[in-house]
mmCIF file of C-alpha atoms and ligand atoms in Angstrom:
data_model
loop_
_atom_site.group_PDB
_atom_site.id
_atom_site.type_symbol
_atom_site.label_atom_id
_atom_site.label_comp_id
_atom_site.label_asym_id
_atom_site.label_seq_id
_atom_site.Cartn_x
_atom_site.Cartn_y
_atom_site.Cartn_z
ATOM 1 C CA MET A 19 202.919 355.873 169.352
ATOM 2 C CA ALA A 20 202.647 357.167 166.197
ATOM 3 C CA THR A 21 205.953 357.670 165.044
ATOM 4 C CA SER A 22 207.727 356.369 162.289
ATOM 5 C CA SER A 23 208.341 352.888 161.754
ATOM 6 C CA ARG A 24 210.518 350.432 163.849
ATOM 7 C CA TRP A 25 211.350 346.851 162.921
ATOM 8 C CA SER A 26 213.199 344.771 165.217
ATOM 9 C CA LEU A 27 216.163 344.407 163.306
ATOM 10 C CA LYS A 28 218.115 341.041 164.947
ATOM 11 C CA GLN A 29 221.640 341.416 165.808
ATOM 12 C CA ARG A 30 222.522 338.884 163.376
ATOM 13 C CA LEU A 31 221.060 341.071 160.633
ATOM 14 C CA VAL A 32 222.686 344.478 161.521
ATOM 15 C CA VAL A 33 226.073 343.444 161.789
ATOM 16 C CA SER A 34 226.713 342.558 157.985
ATOM 17 C CA PHE A 35 225.285 345.760 157.799
ATOM 18 C CA LEU A 36 227.196 347.616 160.148
ATOM 19 C CA VAL A 37 230.558 345.945 159.387
ATOM 20 C CA ALA A 38 229.642 347.639 155.678
ATOM 21 C CA ILE A 39 228.947 350.903 157.076
ATOM 22 C CA ILE A 40 232.226 351.128 159.418
ATOM 23 C CA THR A 41 234.368 349.864 156.775
ATOM 24 C CA GLY A 42 233.457 352.565 155.002
ATOM 25 C CA LEU A 43 234.125 355.242 157.202
ATOM 26 C CA ASN A 44 236.497 358.061 156.868
ATOM 27 C CA SER A 45 238.128 357.358 160.004
ATOM 28 C CA PRO A 46 239.432 360.248 162.453
ATOM 29 C CA VAL A 47 243.003 360.888 162.998
ATOM 30 C CA ASN A 48 243.965 358.176 165.361
ATOM 31 C CA GLY A 49 241.395 355.734 163.641
ATOM 32 C CA CYS A 50 239.079 356.114 166.622
ATOM 33 C CA PHE A 51 235.854 358.047 166.924
ATOM 34 C CA THR A 52 236.174 360.054 170.665
ATOM 35 C CA SER A 53 232.301 360.481 170.779
ATOM 36 C CA ILE A 54 228.808 359.903 168.666
ATOM 37 C CA PHE A 55 226.079 362.603 168.528
ATOM 38 C CA CYS A 56 223.073 361.753 166.810
ATOM 39 C CA PHE A 57 219.752 363.396 165.474
ATOM 40 C CA GLY A 58 216.831 361.572 164.334
ATOM 41 C CA ASP A 59 213.340 360.042 165.075
ATOM 42 C CA SER A 60 212.103 356.872 167.151
ATOM 43 C CA LEU A 61 214.564 354.885 164.540
ATOM 44 C CA THR A 62 217.245 356.559 166.691
ATOM 45 C CA ASP A 63 215.629 357.478 170.076
ATOM 46 C CA THR A 64 217.201 355.868 173.252
ATOM 47 C CA GLY A 65 214.757 358.033 175.751
ATOM 48 C CA ASN A 66 214.143 361.772 174.505
ATOM 49 C CA LEU A 67 210.533 361.263 174.030
ATOM 50 C CA LEU A 68 209.835 359.712 176.962
ATOM 51 C CA GLU A 69 211.732 362.479 179.297
ATOM 52 C CA ILE A 70 209.895 365.093 177.487
ATOM 53 C CA SER A 71 206.840 363.585 177.708
ATOM 54 C CA PHE A 72 207.436 362.996 181.304
ATOM 55 C CA SER A 73 208.768 366.190 182.373
ATOM 56 C CA GLU A 74 206.121 368.322 180.206
ATOM 57 C CA SER A 75 202.625 366.605 180.476
ATOM 58 C CA GLY A 76 203.292 363.867 182.960
ATOM 59 C CA LYS A 77 201.749 361.986 179.835
ATOM 60 C CA LEU A 78 203.700 358.758 179.074
ATOM 61 C CA PRO A 79 204.414 357.595 175.426
ATOM 62 C CA HIS A 80 203.937 353.893 174.360
ATOM 63 C CA SER A 81 207.553 353.201 174.733
ATOM 64 C CA ALA A 82 207.300 353.888 178.438
ATOM 65 C CA PHE A 83 205.311 350.425 178.819
ATOM 66 C CA PRO A 84 205.822 346.642 178.378
ATOM 67 C CA PRO A 85 206.088 344.995 176.087
ATOM 68 C CA ASN A 86 208.788 347.111 174.493
ATOM 69 C CA GLY A 87 212.002 346.543 175.775
ATOM 70 C CA ARG A 88 211.649 342.720 176.786
ATOM 71 C CA THR A 89 214.164 341.042 174.438
ATOM 72 C CA PHE A 90 217.228 342.885 175.854
ATOM 73 C CA PHE A 91 216.955 345.581 178.412
ATOM 74 C CA HIS A 92 214.225 343.569 180.132
ATOM 75 C CA ARG A 93 212.467 346.814 181.052
ATOM 76 C CA PRO A 94 210.985 349.558 178.690
ATOM 77 C CA THR A 95 213.492 352.790 178.439
ATOM 78 C CA GLY A 96 211.869 354.596 175.643
ATOM 79 C CA ARG A 97 212.986 352.564 172.553
ATOM 80 C CA TYR A 98 210.111 351.700 170.482
ATOM 81 C CA CYS A 99 211.663 348.159 170.289
ATOM 82 C CA ASP A 100 211.927 344.919 171.859
ATOM 83 C CA GLY A 101 215.932 344.926 171.771
ATOM 84 C CA ARG A 102 218.451 347.573 170.632
ATOM 85 C CA LEU A 103 217.918 350.152 167.933
ATOM 86 C CA VAL A 104 220.755 350.363 164.877
ATOM 87 C CA ILE A 105 221.998 353.368 166.881
ATOM 88 C CA ASP A 106 222.755 350.857 170.031
ATOM 89 C CA PHE A 107 224.385 348.511 167.724
ATOM 90 C CA VAL A 108 226.700 351.116 166.264
ATOM 91 C CA ALA A 109 227.541 352.333 169.804
ATOM 92 C CA GLU A 110 228.651 348.565 170.435
ATOM 93 C CA ALA A 111 230.443 347.984 167.507
ATOM 94 C CA LEU A 112 232.669 351.176 168.114
ATOM 95 C CA GLY A 113 233.386 350.463 171.506
ATOM 96 C CA PHE A 114 231.005 352.911 173.164
ATOM 97 C CA GLU A 115 228.210 352.773 175.478
ATOM 98 C CA PHE A 116 224.732 353.042 174.936
ATOM 99 C CA LEU A 117 223.892 356.735 173.843
ATOM 100 C CA PRO A 118 222.284 358.802 176.823
ATOM 101 C CA PRO A 119 219.490 360.710 175.817
ATOM 102 C CA PHE A 120 219.754 364.479 175.991
ATOM 103 C CA TYR A 121 216.923 365.328 177.626
ATOM 104 C CA GLY A 122 216.563 365.061 181.382
ATOM 105 C CA SER A 123 220.404 364.967 182.076
ATOM 106 C CA LYS A 124 221.204 368.542 180.835
ATOM 107 C CA ASN A 125 224.080 369.022 183.433
ATOM 108 C CA GLU A 126 226.252 366.179 182.624
ATOM 109 C CA LYS A 127 228.902 366.526 180.144
ATOM 110 C CA PHE A 128 228.759 363.735 177.937
ATOM 111 C CA GLU A 129 232.460 363.174 176.540
ATOM 112 C CA LYS A 130 231.591 360.087 174.817
ATOM 113 C CA GLY A 131 228.471 361.914 172.931
ATOM 114 C CA VAL A 132 224.898 362.410 173.395
ATOM 115 C CA ASN A 133 221.793 361.524 171.742
ATOM 116 C CA PHE A 134 219.352 364.521 170.364
ATOM 117 C CA ALA A 135 217.055 362.316 168.422
ATOM 118 C CA VAL A 136 213.287 362.361 169.495
ATOM 119 C CA SER A 137 210.409 359.609 168.398
ATOM 120 C CA GLY A 138 208.202 361.172 166.345
ATOM 121 C CA ALA A 139 210.244 364.329 165.237
ATOM 122 C CA THR A 140 210.126 365.569 161.786
ATOM 123 C CA ALA A 141 212.626 367.334 159.278
ATOM 124 C CA LEU A 142 210.395 370.145 158.599
ATOM 125 C CA ASN A 143 209.746 372.731 161.605
ATOM 126 C CA PHE A 144 206.052 372.425 163.154
ATOM 127 C CA THR A 145 204.603 375.943 161.978
ATOM 128 C CA PHE A 146 205.886 374.711 158.554
ATOM 129 C CA LEU A 147 203.836 371.510 158.680
ATOM 130 C CA ALA A 148 200.747 373.028 160.355
ATOM 131 C CA GLU A 149 200.361 375.576 157.584
ATOM 132 C CA ARG A 150 199.881 372.641 155.174
ATOM 133 C CA GLY A 151 197.354 371.177 157.539
ATOM 134 C CA ILE A 152 199.773 368.583 158.838
ATOM 135 C CA HIS A 153 199.628 368.093 162.760
ATOM 136 C CA LYS A 154 201.916 366.526 164.822
ATOM 137 C CA ARG A 155 200.692 364.023 167.127
ATOM 138 C CA SER A 156 203.295 363.407 169.776
ATOM 139 C CA THR A 157 205.783 366.307 169.824
ATOM 140 C CA ASN A 158 206.750 369.718 168.556
ATOM 141 C CA VAL A 159 210.427 368.532 168.028
ATOM 142 C CA SER A 160 211.705 369.181 164.498
ATOM 143 C CA LEU A 161 215.385 368.777 163.359
ATOM 144 C CA GLU A 162 215.547 372.453 163.957
ATOM 145 C CA VAL A 163 215.027 371.982 167.783
ATOM 146 C CA GLU A 164 217.774 369.013 167.733
ATOM 147 C CA LEU A 165 220.089 371.395 166.130
ATOM 148 C CA ASN A 166 219.336 374.101 168.686
ATOM 149 C CA ASN A 167 219.385 371.763 171.518
ATOM 150 C CA PHE A 168 222.915 370.770 170.444
ATOM 151 C CA ASN A 169 224.074 374.481 169.879
ATOM 152 C CA ILE A 170 222.535 375.204 173.441
ATOM 153 C CA TYR A 171 224.636 372.158 174.775
ATOM 154 C CA CYS A 172 227.792 373.257 172.846
ATOM 155 C CA ASN A 173 227.542 376.833 174.469
ATOM 156 C CA LEU A 174 227.544 375.000 177.741
ATOM 157 C CA PHE A 175 230.213 372.836 177.257
ATOM 158 C CA ALA A 176 232.703 374.748 174.800
ATOM 159 C CA HIS A 177 235.224 371.570 174.636
ATOM 160 C CA LEU A 178 232.499 369.838 173.018
ATOM 161 C CA LEU A 179 232.889 371.736 169.731
ATOM 162 C CA GLN A 180 236.779 370.566 169.574
ATOM 163 C CA LEU A 181 235.318 367.073 169.971
ATOM 164 C CA LEU A 182 233.315 367.465 166.889
ATOM 165 C CA ARG A 183 236.241 366.637 164.399
ATOM 166 C CA THR A 184 236.703 363.372 165.874
ATOM 167 C CA SER A 185 233.205 362.436 166.360
ATOM 168 C CA LEU A 186 230.788 360.069 164.766
ATOM 169 C CA ILE A 187 227.717 362.245 163.734
ATOM 170 C CA VAL A 188 224.517 360.432 162.871
ATOM 171 C CA VAL A 189 222.022 362.462 161.018
ATOM 172 C CA GLY A 190 218.842 360.266 160.469
ATOM 173 C CA GLU A 191 216.583 358.675 159.409
ATOM 174 C CA ILE A 192 214.524 361.865 159.670
ATOM 175 C CA GLY A 193 212.067 362.801 157.365
ATOM 176 C CA GLY A 194 209.784 359.800 157.731
ATOM 177 C CA ASN A 195 207.804 361.458 159.767
ATOM 178 C CA ASP A 196 206.896 364.247 157.687
ATOM 179 C CA TYR A 197 205.364 361.887 155.612
ATOM 180 C CA ASN A 198 203.572 359.582 157.620
ATOM 181 C CA TYR A 199 201.698 362.051 159.609
ATOM 182 C CA ALA A 200 200.448 363.435 156.276
ATOM 183 C CA PHE A 201 199.679 360.026 155.060
ATOM 184 C CA TRP A 202 197.861 358.891 158.287
ATOM 185 C CA GLN A 203 195.920 361.996 157.725
ATOM 186 C CA GLY A 204 194.561 361.047 154.735
ATOM 187 C CA LYS A 205 196.624 364.203 152.543
ATOM 188 C CA ASP A 206 196.623 363.708 149.138
ATOM 189 C CA THR A 207 199.763 361.783 147.690
ATOM 190 C CA GLU A 208 200.590 364.724 145.203
ATOM 191 C CA LYS A 209 200.386 367.133 147.951
ATOM 192 C CA ILE A 210 202.582 364.747 150.112
ATOM 193 C CA ARG A 211 205.225 364.225 147.301
ATOM 194 C CA GLU A 212 205.878 368.164 147.160
ATOM 195 C CA LEU A 213 207.152 367.646 150.903
ATOM 196 C CA VAL A 214 210.338 365.722 149.598
ATOM 197 C CA PRO A 215 212.593 368.019 148.145
ATOM 198 C CA LEU A 216 211.892 370.530 151.213
ATOM 199 C CA VAL A 217 212.260 367.634 153.784
ATOM 200 C CA VAL A 218 215.720 366.993 151.859
ATOM 201 C CA HIS A 219 216.571 370.517 151.720
ATOM 202 C CA ASP A 220 216.291 370.797 155.646
ATOM 203 C CA ILE A 221 218.354 367.648 156.274
ATOM 204 C CA ALA A 222 221.019 369.100 153.786
ATOM 205 C CA SER A 223 221.202 372.551 155.760
ATOM 206 C CA ALA A 224 221.340 370.441 159.226
ATOM 207 C CA ILE A 225 224.377 368.556 157.467
ATOM 208 C CA ASN A 226 225.642 371.657 156.489
ATOM 209 C CA GLU A 227 225.819 373.519 159.604
ATOM 210 C CA LEU A 228 227.156 370.585 161.801
ATOM 211 C CA ILE A 229 230.109 370.476 159.124
ATOM 212 C CA GLU A 230 230.429 374.395 159.157
ATOM 213 C CA LEU A 231 230.943 373.704 163.102
ATOM 214 C CA GLY A 232 233.699 371.133 162.824
ATOM 215 C CA ALA A 233 231.862 367.771 162.203
ATOM 216 C CA ALA A 234 234.233 365.373 159.757
ATOM 217 C CA THR A 235 232.438 362.320 159.534
ATOM 218 C CA LEU A 236 228.737 361.685 159.242
ATOM 219 C CA LEU A 237 226.457 358.996 158.579
ATOM 220 C CA VAL A 238 223.164 360.025 156.592
ATOM 221 C CA PRO A 239 220.381 356.777 156.985
ATOM 222 C CA GLY A 240 217.954 357.166 154.355
ATOM 223 C CA ASN A 241 214.067 355.909 154.723
ATOM 224 C CA PHE A 242 212.733 352.085 155.248
ATOM 225 C CA PRO A 243 210.423 350.950 152.645
ATOM 226 C CA ILE A 244 207.520 352.090 154.177
ATOM 227 C CA GLY A 245 205.412 349.980 151.658
ATOM 228 C CA CYS A 246 206.015 347.027 153.698
ATOM 229 C CA SER A 247 205.190 348.660 157.406
ATOM 230 C CA PRO A 248 201.945 347.207 158.822
ATOM 231 C CA SER A 249 200.688 350.611 159.855
ATOM 232 C CA LEU A 250 200.691 351.769 156.384
ATOM 233 C CA LEU A 251 199.686 348.711 154.949
ATOM 234 C CA THR A 252 196.754 348.657 157.455
ATOM 235 C CA GLN A 253 195.936 352.349 156.309
ATOM 236 C CA PHE A 254 195.863 351.712 152.978
ATOM 237 C CA GLN A 255 194.530 348.384 152.709
ATOM 238 C CA GLY A 256 192.651 347.372 149.418
ATOM 239 C CA SER A 257 191.624 344.889 147.143
ATOM 240 C CA ASP A 258 193.860 345.952 144.171
ATOM 241 C CA LYS A 259 196.326 343.219 143.900
ATOM 242 C CA ASP A 260 198.341 345.353 141.450
ATOM 243 C CA ASN A 261 199.156 347.796 144.254
ATOM 244 C CA TYR A 262 201.152 345.291 146.007
ATOM 245 C CA ASP A 263 204.116 343.476 145.049
ATOM 246 C CA SER A 264 203.616 339.862 144.517
ATOM 247 C CA LEU A 265 206.999 338.632 146.162
ATOM 248 C CA THR A 266 206.709 340.854 149.370
ATOM 249 C CA GLY A 267 203.326 341.708 149.643
ATOM 250 C CA CYS A 268 204.366 345.507 150.320
ATOM 251 C CA LEU A 269 202.600 348.251 148.832
ATOM 252 C CA THR A 270 204.678 349.655 145.635
ATOM 253 C CA TRP A 271 203.956 352.670 145.293
ATOM 254 C CA LEU A 272 204.594 353.664 149.120
ATOM 255 C CA ASN A 273 207.954 352.065 148.502
ATOM 256 C CA GLN A 274 208.455 354.274 145.472
ATOM 257 C CA PHE A 275 207.657 356.943 147.913
ATOM 258 C CA ALA A 276 210.444 356.144 149.977
ATOM 259 C CA GLN A 277 213.157 355.636 146.941
ATOM 260 C CA HIS A 278 212.150 358.968 145.937
ATOM 261 C CA HIS A 279 213.046 360.403 149.153
ATOM 262 C CA ASN A 280 216.157 358.431 149.240
ATOM 263 C CA ASP A 281 217.035 359.564 145.601
ATOM 264 C CA LEU A 282 216.915 363.160 146.572
ATOM 265 C CA LEU A 283 218.803 362.514 149.360
ATOM 266 C CA GLN A 284 221.970 360.985 147.843
ATOM 267 C CA LYS A 285 221.689 363.816 145.104
ATOM 268 C CA ALA A 286 222.019 366.280 148.145
ATOM 269 C CA ILE A 287 224.719 364.417 149.602
ATOM 270 C CA GLN A 288 226.194 364.210 146.688
ATOM 271 C CA ILE A 289 226.018 368.027 146.102
ATOM 272 C CA LEU A 290 227.490 368.332 150.181
ATOM 273 C CA ARG A 291 230.234 366.211 149.199
ATOM 274 C CA THR A 292 231.390 368.508 146.216
ATOM 275 C CA HIS A 293 231.625 371.595 148.631
ATOM 276 C CA HIS A 294 233.324 369.695 151.677
ATOM 277 C CA PRO A 295 235.698 367.363 149.909
ATOM 278 C CA ASN A 296 237.480 366.609 153.301
ATOM 279 C CA VAL A 297 234.517 365.660 155.173
ATOM 280 C CA GLY A 298 232.962 362.406 155.218
ATOM 281 C CA ILE A 299 229.497 362.257 154.314
ATOM 282 C CA ILE A 300 228.251 358.276 154.257
ATOM 283 C CA TYR A 301 224.643 357.574 152.910
ATOM 284 C CA VAL A 302 223.451 354.413 154.660
ATOM 285 C CA ASP A 303 220.881 352.317 152.960
ATOM 286 C CA TYR A 304 218.405 351.383 155.098
ATOM 287 C CA TYR A 305 215.879 350.746 152.440
ATOM 288 C CA ASN A 306 217.873 348.249 150.629
ATOM 289 C CA THR A 307 219.061 346.324 153.272
ATOM 290 C CA ALA A 308 215.528 345.893 154.882
ATOM 291 C CA MET A 309 214.173 344.794 151.108
ATOM 292 C CA ARG A 310 216.497 341.944 151.700
ATOM 293 C CA PHE A 311 214.771 340.708 154.395
ATOM 294 C CA TYR A 312 211.158 341.033 152.819
ATOM 295 C CA ARG A 313 212.761 339.178 149.702
ATOM 296 C CA SER A 314 214.414 336.496 151.246
ATOM 297 C CA PRO A 315 212.970 336.412 155.061
ATOM 298 C CA GLU A 316 213.722 332.995 155.677
ATOM 299 C CA GLN A 317 217.882 333.332 155.063
ATOM 300 C CA PHE A 318 217.465 336.012 157.541
ATOM 301 C CA GLY A 319 215.077 333.670 160.537
ATOM 302 C CA PHE A 320 211.966 335.728 159.898
ATOM 303 C CA LYS A 321 208.788 333.990 159.573
ATOM 304 C CA GLU A 322 206.482 337.050 159.374
ATOM 305 C CA THR A 323 207.393 339.751 157.175
ATOM 306 C CA VAL A 324 204.256 342.467 157.111
ATOM 307 C CA LYS A 325 202.644 341.390 160.490
ATOM 308 C CA ALA A 326 203.631 343.292 163.816
ATOM 309 C CA CYS A 327 204.755 341.424 166.377
ATOM 310 C CA CYS A 328 203.378 343.562 169.492
ATOM 311 C CA GLY A 329 199.804 344.344 168.208
ATOM 312 C CA VAL A 330 196.237 343.076 167.477
ATOM 313 C CA GLY A 331 193.948 343.230 164.801
ATOM 314 C CA GLY A 332 193.544 342.965 161.101
ATOM 315 C CA PRO A 333 195.607 341.021 158.581
ATOM 316 C CA TYR A 334 199.073 342.998 159.651
ATOM 317 C CA ASN A 335 198.146 342.561 163.255
ATOM 318 C CA TYR A 336 198.217 346.161 164.012
ATOM 319 C CA ASN A 337 195.107 348.777 164.925
ATOM 320 C CA PRO A 338 196.318 352.238 165.697
ATOM 321 C CA SER A 339 194.177 352.497 168.891
ATOM 322 C CA ARG A 340 195.431 349.574 170.159
ATOM 323 C CA SER A 341 199.068 349.658 169.217
ATOM 324 C CA CYS A 342 201.861 348.010 170.984
ATOM 325 C CA GLY A 343 202.576 349.134 174.720
ATOM 326 C CA TYR A 344 199.460 351.036 175.181
ATOM 327 C CA PRO A 345 198.054 350.249 178.723
ATOM 328 C CA PRO A 346 196.342 347.757 179.040
ATOM 329 C CA LEU A 347 197.515 346.012 176.220
ATOM 330 C CA LYS A 348 200.647 343.734 176.623
ATOM 331 C CA ARG A 349 199.858 341.283 173.526
ATOM 332 C CA CYS A 350 203.153 340.387 171.960
ATOM 333 C CA CYS A 351 204.184 337.393 169.764
ATOM 334 C CA ASN A 352 206.406 334.907 171.436
ATOM 335 C CA ASP A 353 209.261 334.976 169.391
ATOM 336 C CA PRO A 354 210.006 338.963 168.302
ATOM 337 C CA SER A 355 213.034 337.525 166.408
ATOM 338 C CA SER A 356 210.793 335.816 164.208
ATOM 339 C CA TYR A 357 209.214 339.038 163.004
ATOM 340 C CA ILE A 358 210.592 341.812 160.905
ATOM 341 C CA SER A 359 208.274 344.494 162.393
ATOM 342 C CA TRP A 360 208.389 344.889 166.369
ATOM 343 C CA ASP A 361 205.115 347.196 166.715
ATOM 344 C CA GLY A 362 204.034 347.611 163.348
ATOM 345 C CA GLU A 363 204.765 351.403 162.901
ATOM 346 C CA ILE A 364 206.632 352.839 159.992
ATOM 347 C CA SER A 365 210.209 353.248 160.986
ATOM 348 C CA LEU A 366 212.588 350.125 162.223
ATOM 349 C CA SER A 367 214.738 349.737 165.340
HETATM 350 C C1 NAG B 17 210.030 376.889 159.811
HETATM 351 O O1 NAG B 17 210.487 376.381 158.679
HETATM 352 C C2 NAG B 17 210.524 377.410 157.512
HETATM 353 C C3 NAG B 17 210.703 376.651 156.011
HETATM 354 O O2 NAG B 17 212.068 376.223 155.950
HETATM 355 C C4 NAG B 17 211.259 378.700 157.786
HETATM 356 O O3 NAG B 17 210.930 379.456 156.416
HETATM 357 C C5 NAG B 17 210.734 379.049 159.288
HETATM 358 O O4 NAG B 17 211.176 380.151 159.485
HETATM 359 C C6 NAG B 17 210.525 378.159 160.104
HETATM 360 N N1 NAG B 17 209.812 378.563 161.327
HETATM 361 C C7 NAG B 17 210.190 378.513 162.642
HETATM 362 C C8 NAG B 17 209.653 378.694 163.630
HETATM 363 O O5 NAG B 17 211.244 378.063 162.901
HETATM 364 C C1 NAG B 18 202.858 372.027 169.949
HETATM 365 O O1 NAG B 18 202.589 373.416 169.877
HETATM 366 C C2 NAG B 18 201.480 374.151 169.930
HETATM 367 C C3 NAG B 18 201.623 375.550 169.126
HETATM 368 O O2 NAG B 18 202.630 375.971 170.256
HETATM 369 C C4 NAG B 18 200.862 373.721 171.072
HETATM 370 O O3 NAG B 18 199.515 374.133 171.054
HETATM 371 C C5 NAG B 18 200.589 372.151 171.215
HETATM 372 O O4 NAG B 18 200.544 372.018 172.573
HETATM 373 C C6 NAG B 18 202.038 371.635 170.947
HETATM 374 N N1 NAG B 18 202.257 370.345 171.293
HETATM 375 C C7 NAG B 18 202.770 369.291 172.087
HETATM 376 C C8 NAG B 18 202.970 368.073 172.006
HETATM 377 O O5 NAG B 18 204.011 369.895 172.545
#
C-alpha cells in the first residue's frame, strides 16, 4: 500500500538500537512497565488497517497478502513487513506479548496495552490535508483519530487511566505519510516544507494530551531517511548525479527534508520537557540508526541497500502499481535479511 516506509530491520540490528532506547528510559516506580500503548503509521501497525479495511470495505490492503509475514509469523498479519516491526522488538525486549491491534477487538480490556497505529495514518487530519489538495489513499485515520480511539477506550475501561503512569507510550513514527502523500502527488517541495511545523505541532499536542491524561514515559521516534526509500528514489529518479549521495546512493535533498522534520520535532520535545520536568520523553533517532545501515551495509549483513526485496521493476525493484503483496504478484528476493528495504515503501519495519 501507499504508506510510509518500511524496511526489514533485522533483529541483530535492532537489538543494539533497543538496548540504547530502553536503558535511556525513565523507569516507572517498580522498574517495570505494566502496559504499552502506541500510536503511529505502518511502521507500528500490527493489524489495524487490515481490520479497518476488512470491516469497512471488504477490500484488503497489501499487508493482507503474502509474502508479507513470510519470515517470522509465516502468514500475513497486517504488518507491512516480512518479519517483526520495531514495536514488536520493543514489546519482546520488555517481556510483553506482541501488541494487539485496537480495531476488531473493542471489548477486550488489554491490561498489557494495545496498538492504535494505523498504516497510512497522517499527523494532520483528513480535512486539513484535503484543503491543501493532499489526498489520502488508504485510510482517513490521523493522529487525532487514534487519540479519539484511545479516549473512547479509556471511557470504556476507566482503570486504563490509572495504568498510564506505569505504561510505556510510543508516539510515532507519525507524520511521514503527510509528506509522502504530497510527494507522490507531485506537490511543490517548498509547499510540502510548510507542512513540517504543522505536523510537528500536532505531534507535540498529542504528546501533551497524553501527558495530561497521566502518561509518564513516552518514546517519540523521528522520521527515517526517506531519500533512501526505493519508492521515493523511483519517483524522483533523475540523471543529475549531484542530487545523490555518492556513498549511499540516497537522494540528499529528501534526506535533508527528513532531518528538518526531525530537528523541529526534537525542538518541540525539548519544550515539552521543560513544561513537564517529571515526565520522560525520549526521542528515538530512527534517522541516524538507519543511516548506519546505508553507510556500512556489510557491517550489518546487508547486500542490497536501495533496492526493495519484495517488488519488481526499475533500478530500485519498485513499481507502485505492482507493489509487494498485491495479488497476484508474490515475487520476492530469496534472502530478505540481506536487503535493507522489504517492500520499497518509505518507512521501515
Ligand atoms: C483538522 O485540523 C485543523 C488544524 O489543526 C483543525 O483546525 C480542525 O478543527 C481539524 N478538523 C477536524 C475535522 O478535526
Ligand atoms: C475519507 O473521507 C472521505 C470524506 O468523508 C470519504 O469520501 C472517503 O471515502 C473516505 N475514505 C476512506 C478510505 O475512508
